[in-house]
PDB file of C-alpha atoms in Angstrom:
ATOM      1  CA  UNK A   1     -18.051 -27.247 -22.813  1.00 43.00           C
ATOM      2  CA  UNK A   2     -17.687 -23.588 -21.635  1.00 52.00           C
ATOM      3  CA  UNK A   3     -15.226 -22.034 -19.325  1.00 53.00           C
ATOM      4  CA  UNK A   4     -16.542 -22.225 -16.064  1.00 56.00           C
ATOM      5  CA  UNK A   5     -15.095 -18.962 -13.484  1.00 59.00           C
ATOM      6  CA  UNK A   6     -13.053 -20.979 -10.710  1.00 61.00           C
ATOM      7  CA  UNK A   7     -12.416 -19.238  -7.265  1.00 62.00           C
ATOM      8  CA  UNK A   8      -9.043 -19.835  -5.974  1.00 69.00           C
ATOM      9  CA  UNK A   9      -9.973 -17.743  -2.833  1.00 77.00           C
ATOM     10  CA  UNK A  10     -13.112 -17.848  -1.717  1.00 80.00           C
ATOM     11  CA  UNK A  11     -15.436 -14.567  -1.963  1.00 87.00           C
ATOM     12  CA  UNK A  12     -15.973 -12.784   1.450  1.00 90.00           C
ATOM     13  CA  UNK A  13     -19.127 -11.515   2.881  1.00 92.00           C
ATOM     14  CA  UNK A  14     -17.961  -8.376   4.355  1.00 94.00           C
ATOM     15  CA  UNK A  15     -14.427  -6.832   4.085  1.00 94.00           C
ATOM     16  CA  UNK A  16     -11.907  -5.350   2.071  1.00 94.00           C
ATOM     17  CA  UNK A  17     -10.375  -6.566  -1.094  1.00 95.00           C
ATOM     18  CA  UNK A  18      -6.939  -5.415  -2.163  1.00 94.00           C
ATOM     19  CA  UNK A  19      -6.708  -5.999  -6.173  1.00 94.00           C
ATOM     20  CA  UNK A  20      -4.715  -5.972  -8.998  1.00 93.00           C
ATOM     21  CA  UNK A  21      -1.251  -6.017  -6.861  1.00 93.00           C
ATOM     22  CA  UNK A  22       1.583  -6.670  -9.448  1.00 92.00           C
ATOM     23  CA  UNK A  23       2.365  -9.787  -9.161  1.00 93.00           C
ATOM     24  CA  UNK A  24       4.993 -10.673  -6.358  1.00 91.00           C
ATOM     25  CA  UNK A  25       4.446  -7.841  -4.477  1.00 91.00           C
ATOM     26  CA  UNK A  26       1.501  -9.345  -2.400  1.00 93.00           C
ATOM     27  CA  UNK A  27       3.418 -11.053   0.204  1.00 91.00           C
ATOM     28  CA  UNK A  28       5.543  -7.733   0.588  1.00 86.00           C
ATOM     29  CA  UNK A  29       2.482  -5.828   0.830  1.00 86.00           C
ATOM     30  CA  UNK A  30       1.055  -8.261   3.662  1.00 88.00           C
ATOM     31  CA  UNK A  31       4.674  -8.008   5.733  1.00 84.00           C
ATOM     32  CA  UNK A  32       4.514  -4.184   5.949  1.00 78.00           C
ATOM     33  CA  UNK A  33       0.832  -3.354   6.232  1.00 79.00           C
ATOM     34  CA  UNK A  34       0.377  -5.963   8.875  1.00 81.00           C
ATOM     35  CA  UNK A  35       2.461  -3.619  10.998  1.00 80.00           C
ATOM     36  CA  UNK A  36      -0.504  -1.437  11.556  1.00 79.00           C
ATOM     37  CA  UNK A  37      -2.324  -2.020  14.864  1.00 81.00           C
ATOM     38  CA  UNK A  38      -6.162  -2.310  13.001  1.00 80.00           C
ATOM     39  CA  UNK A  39      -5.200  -4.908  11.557  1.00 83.00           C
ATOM     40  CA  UNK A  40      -4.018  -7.217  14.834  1.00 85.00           C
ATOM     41  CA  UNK A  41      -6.029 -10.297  14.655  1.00 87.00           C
ATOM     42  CA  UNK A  42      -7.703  -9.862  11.715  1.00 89.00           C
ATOM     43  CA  UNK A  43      -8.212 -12.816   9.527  1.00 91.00           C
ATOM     44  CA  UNK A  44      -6.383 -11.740   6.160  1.00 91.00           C
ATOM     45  CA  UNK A  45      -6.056 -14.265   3.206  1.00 92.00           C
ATOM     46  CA  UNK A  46      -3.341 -14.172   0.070  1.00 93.00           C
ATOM     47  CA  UNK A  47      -3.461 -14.663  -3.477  1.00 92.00           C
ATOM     48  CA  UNK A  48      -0.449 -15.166  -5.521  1.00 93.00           C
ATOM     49  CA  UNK A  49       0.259 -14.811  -9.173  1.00 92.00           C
ATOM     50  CA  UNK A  50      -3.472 -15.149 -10.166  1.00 91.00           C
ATOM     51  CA  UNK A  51      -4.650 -15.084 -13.493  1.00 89.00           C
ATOM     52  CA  UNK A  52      -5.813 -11.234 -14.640  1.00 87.00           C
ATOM     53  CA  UNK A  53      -7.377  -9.956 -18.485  1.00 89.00           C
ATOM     54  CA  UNK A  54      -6.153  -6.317 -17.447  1.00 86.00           C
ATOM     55  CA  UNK A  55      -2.145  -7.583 -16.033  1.00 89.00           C
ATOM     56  CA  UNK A  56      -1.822 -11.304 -17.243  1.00 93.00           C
ATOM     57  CA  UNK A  57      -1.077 -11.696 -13.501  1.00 94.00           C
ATOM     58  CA  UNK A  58      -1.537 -10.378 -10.442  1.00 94.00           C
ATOM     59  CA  UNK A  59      -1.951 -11.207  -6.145  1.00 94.00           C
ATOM     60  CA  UNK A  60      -4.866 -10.231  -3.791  1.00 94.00           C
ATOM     61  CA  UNK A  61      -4.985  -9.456  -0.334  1.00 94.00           C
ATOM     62  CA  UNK A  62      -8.460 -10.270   1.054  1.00 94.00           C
ATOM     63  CA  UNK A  63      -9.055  -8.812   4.722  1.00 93.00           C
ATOM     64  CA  UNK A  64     -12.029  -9.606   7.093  1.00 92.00           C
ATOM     65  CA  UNK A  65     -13.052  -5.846   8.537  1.00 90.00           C
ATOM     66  CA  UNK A  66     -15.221  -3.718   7.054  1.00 87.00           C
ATOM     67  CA  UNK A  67     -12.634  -0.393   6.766  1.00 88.00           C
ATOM     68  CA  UNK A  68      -8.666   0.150   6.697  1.00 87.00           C
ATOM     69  CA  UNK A  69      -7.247   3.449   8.695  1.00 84.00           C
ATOM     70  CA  UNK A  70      -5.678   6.446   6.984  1.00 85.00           C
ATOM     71  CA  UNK A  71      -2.527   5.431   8.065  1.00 82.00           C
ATOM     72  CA  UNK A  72      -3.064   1.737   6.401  1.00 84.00           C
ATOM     73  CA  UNK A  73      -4.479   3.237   3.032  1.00 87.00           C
ATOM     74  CA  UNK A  74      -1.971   5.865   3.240  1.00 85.00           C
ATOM     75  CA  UNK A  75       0.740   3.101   3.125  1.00 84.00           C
ATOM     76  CA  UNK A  76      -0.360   0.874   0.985  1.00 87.00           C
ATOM     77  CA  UNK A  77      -0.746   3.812  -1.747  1.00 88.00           C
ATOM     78  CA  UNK A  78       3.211   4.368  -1.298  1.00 87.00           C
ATOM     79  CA  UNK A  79       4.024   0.860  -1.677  1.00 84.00           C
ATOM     80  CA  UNK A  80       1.657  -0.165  -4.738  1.00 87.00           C
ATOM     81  CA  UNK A  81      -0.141   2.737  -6.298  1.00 89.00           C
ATOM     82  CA  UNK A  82      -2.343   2.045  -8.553  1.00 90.00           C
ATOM     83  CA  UNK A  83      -3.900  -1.155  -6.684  1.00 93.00           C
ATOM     84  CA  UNK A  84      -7.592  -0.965  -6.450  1.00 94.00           C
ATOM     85  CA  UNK A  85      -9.043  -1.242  -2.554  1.00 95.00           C
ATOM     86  CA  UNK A  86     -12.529  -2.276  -2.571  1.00 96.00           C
ATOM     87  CA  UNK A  87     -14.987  -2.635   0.747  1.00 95.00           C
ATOM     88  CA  UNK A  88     -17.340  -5.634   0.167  1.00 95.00           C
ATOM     89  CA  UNK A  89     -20.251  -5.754   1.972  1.00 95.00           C
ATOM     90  CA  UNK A  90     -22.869  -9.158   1.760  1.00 95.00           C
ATOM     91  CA  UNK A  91     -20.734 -10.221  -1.305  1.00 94.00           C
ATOM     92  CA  UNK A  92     -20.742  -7.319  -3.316  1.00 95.00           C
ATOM     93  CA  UNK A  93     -18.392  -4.481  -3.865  1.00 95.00           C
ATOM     94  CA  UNK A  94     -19.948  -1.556  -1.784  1.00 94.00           C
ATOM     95  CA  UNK A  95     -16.626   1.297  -2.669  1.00 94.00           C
ATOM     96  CA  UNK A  96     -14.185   1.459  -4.701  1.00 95.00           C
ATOM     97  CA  UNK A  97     -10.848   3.504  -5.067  1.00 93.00           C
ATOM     98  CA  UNK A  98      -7.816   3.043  -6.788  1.00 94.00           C
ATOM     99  CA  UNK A  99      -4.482   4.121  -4.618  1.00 92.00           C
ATOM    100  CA  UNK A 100      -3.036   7.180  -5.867  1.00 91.00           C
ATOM    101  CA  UNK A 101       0.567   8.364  -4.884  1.00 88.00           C
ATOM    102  CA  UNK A 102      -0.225  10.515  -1.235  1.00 88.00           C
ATOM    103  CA  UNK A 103       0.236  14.167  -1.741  1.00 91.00           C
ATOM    104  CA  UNK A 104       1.690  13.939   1.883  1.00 91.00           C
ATOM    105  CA  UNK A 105       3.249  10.993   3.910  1.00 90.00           C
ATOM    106  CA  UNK A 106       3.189  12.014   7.723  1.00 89.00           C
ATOM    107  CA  UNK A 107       5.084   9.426  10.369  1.00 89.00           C
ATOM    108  CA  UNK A 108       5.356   6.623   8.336  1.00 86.00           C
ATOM    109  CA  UNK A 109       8.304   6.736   6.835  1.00 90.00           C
ATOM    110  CA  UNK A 110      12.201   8.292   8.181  1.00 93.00           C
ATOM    111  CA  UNK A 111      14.431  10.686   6.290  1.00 96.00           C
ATOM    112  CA  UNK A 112      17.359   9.570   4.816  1.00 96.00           C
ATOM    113  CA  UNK A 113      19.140  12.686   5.384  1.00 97.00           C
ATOM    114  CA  UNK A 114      21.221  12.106   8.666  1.00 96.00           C
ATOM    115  CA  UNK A 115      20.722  15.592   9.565  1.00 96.00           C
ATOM    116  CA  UNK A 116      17.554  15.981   9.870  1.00 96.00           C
ATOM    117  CA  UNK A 117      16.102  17.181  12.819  1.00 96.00           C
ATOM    118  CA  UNK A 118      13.596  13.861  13.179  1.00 95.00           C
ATOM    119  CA  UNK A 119      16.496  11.713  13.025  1.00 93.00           C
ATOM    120  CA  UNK A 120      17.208  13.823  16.208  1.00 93.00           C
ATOM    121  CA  UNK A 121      14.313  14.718  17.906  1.00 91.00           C
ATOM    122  CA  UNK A 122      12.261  11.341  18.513  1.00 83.00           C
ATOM    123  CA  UNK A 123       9.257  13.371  19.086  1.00 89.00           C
ATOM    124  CA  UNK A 124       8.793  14.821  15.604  1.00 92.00           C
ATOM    125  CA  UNK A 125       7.070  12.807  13.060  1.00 92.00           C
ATOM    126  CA  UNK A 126       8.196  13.315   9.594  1.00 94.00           C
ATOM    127  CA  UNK A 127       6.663  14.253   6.496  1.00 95.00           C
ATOM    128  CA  UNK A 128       6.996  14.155   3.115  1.00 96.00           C
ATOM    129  CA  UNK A 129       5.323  15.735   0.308  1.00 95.00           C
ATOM    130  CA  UNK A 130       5.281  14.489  -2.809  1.00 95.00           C
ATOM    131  CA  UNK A 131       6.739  16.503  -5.865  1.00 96.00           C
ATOM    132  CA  UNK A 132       6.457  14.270  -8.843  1.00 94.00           C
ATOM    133  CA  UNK A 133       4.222  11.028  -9.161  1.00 90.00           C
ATOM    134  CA  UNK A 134       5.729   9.205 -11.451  1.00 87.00           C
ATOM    135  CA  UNK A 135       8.887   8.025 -10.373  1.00 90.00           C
ATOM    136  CA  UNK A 136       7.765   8.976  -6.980  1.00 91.00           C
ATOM    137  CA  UNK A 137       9.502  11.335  -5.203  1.00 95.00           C
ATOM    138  CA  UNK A 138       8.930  13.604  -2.286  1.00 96.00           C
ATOM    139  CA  UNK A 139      10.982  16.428   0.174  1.00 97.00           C
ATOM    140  CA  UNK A 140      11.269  16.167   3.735  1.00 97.00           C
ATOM    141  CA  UNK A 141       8.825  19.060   5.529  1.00 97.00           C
ATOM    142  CA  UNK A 142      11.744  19.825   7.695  1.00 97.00           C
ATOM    143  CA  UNK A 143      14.970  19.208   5.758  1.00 96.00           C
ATOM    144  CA  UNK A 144      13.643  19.716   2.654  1.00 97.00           C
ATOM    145  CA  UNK A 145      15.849  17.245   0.148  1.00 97.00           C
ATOM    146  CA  UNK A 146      14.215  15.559  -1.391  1.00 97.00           C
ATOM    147  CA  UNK A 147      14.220  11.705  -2.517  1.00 97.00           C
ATOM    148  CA  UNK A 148      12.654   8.718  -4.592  1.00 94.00           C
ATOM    149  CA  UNK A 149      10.304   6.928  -3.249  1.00 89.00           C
ATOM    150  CA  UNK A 150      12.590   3.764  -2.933  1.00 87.00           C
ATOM    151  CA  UNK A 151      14.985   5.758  -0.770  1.00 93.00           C
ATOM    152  CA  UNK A 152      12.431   5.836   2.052  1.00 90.00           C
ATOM    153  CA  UNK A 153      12.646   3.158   4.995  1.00 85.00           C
ATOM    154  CA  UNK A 154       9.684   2.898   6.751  1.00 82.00           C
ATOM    155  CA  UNK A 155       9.530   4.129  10.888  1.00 80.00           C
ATOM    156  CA  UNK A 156       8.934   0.953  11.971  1.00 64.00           C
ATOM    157  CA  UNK A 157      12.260  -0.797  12.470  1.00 49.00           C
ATOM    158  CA  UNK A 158      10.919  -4.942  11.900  1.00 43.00           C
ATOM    159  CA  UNK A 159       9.394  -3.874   8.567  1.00 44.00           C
ATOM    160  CA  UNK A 160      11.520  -4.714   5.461  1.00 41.00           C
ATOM    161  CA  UNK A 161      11.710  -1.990   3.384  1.00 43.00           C
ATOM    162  CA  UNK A 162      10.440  -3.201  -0.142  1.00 41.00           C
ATOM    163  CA  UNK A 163       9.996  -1.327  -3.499  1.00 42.00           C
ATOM    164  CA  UNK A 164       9.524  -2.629  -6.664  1.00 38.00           C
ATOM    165  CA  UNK A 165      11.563  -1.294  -9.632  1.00 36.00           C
ATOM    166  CA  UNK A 166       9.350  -2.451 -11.712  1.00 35.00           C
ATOM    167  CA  UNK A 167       6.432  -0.891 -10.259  1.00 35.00           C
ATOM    168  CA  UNK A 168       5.621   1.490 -12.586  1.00 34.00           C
ATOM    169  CA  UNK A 169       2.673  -0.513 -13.259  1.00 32.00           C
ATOM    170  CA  UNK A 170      -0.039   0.954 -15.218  1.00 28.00           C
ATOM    171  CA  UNK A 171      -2.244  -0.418 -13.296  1.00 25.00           C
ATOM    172  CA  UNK A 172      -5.129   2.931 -14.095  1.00 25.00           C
TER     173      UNK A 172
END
């Protein structure tokens, strides 16, 4: 009798798939990029520790809108680079990217460095750019230290800051 394909999560018609997330890092994912305001309301559905030929396992984020800000993409390429975002549209994958480390993170995420003048002056968003890609790690535009990935909290102060170790993932 031959393997038959089983869907766990059923496929969407038109939307955005978030694949090949190490596994365990979905639901950390969801918490942090839920934060952004396109995605208020929106239908969003979770896969955990599903089976994968390319990582043995793996979660998915399905979402039901049709295209993810900057700012959301931008994020979600800091957290998990190397996950592959794909837009569906009527049941078939439309685009696909995999998340690269950002050359620049603007306003999402605070400097560590006390002294820094956006730790001082609320009205200045910060920004990073990054200097190596793997580990990650990036200097502050304005104070210019610099710091691993992992060592950045994000700006919004109900988002746990998550980072996996482990993430090295060669996910390409």
């Amino acid at each position: 009798m031959p393997h038959e394909k089983i869907l766990y999560i059923p496929k969407i018609e038109n939307g955005i798939v978030i694949d090949h997330i190490p596994a365990g890092l979905g639901s950390q994912i969801l918490q942090i990029i839920q934060v952004h305001p396109d995605l208020a309301g929106v239908p969003i559905t979770l896969g955990m520790n599903l089976k994968s030929k390319r990582m043995g396992t793996k979660d998915l984020i399905k979402i039901q809108m049709t295209e993810l800000s900057p700012q959301t993409l931008q994020h979600l390429s800091i957290l998990a680079p190397g996950v592959t975002v794909k837009r569906i549209q009527n049941f078939k994958v439309d685009r696909k990217i995999v998340m690269d480390p950002p050359e620049l993170i603007n306003g999402l995420m605070k400097c560590p460095n006390p002294n820094c003048i956006t730790n001082s002056e609320r009205h200045l968003k910060t920004c990073f750019h990054c200097l190596e890609k793997m580990p990650m790690r990036f200097a502050c535009n304005f104070c210019e230290r610099h710091f691993f990935a992992e060592e950045l909290e994000p700006v919004h102060p109900h988002v746990v800051k998550t980072f996996s170790a482990g993430k090295e993932a060669a996910l390409k």
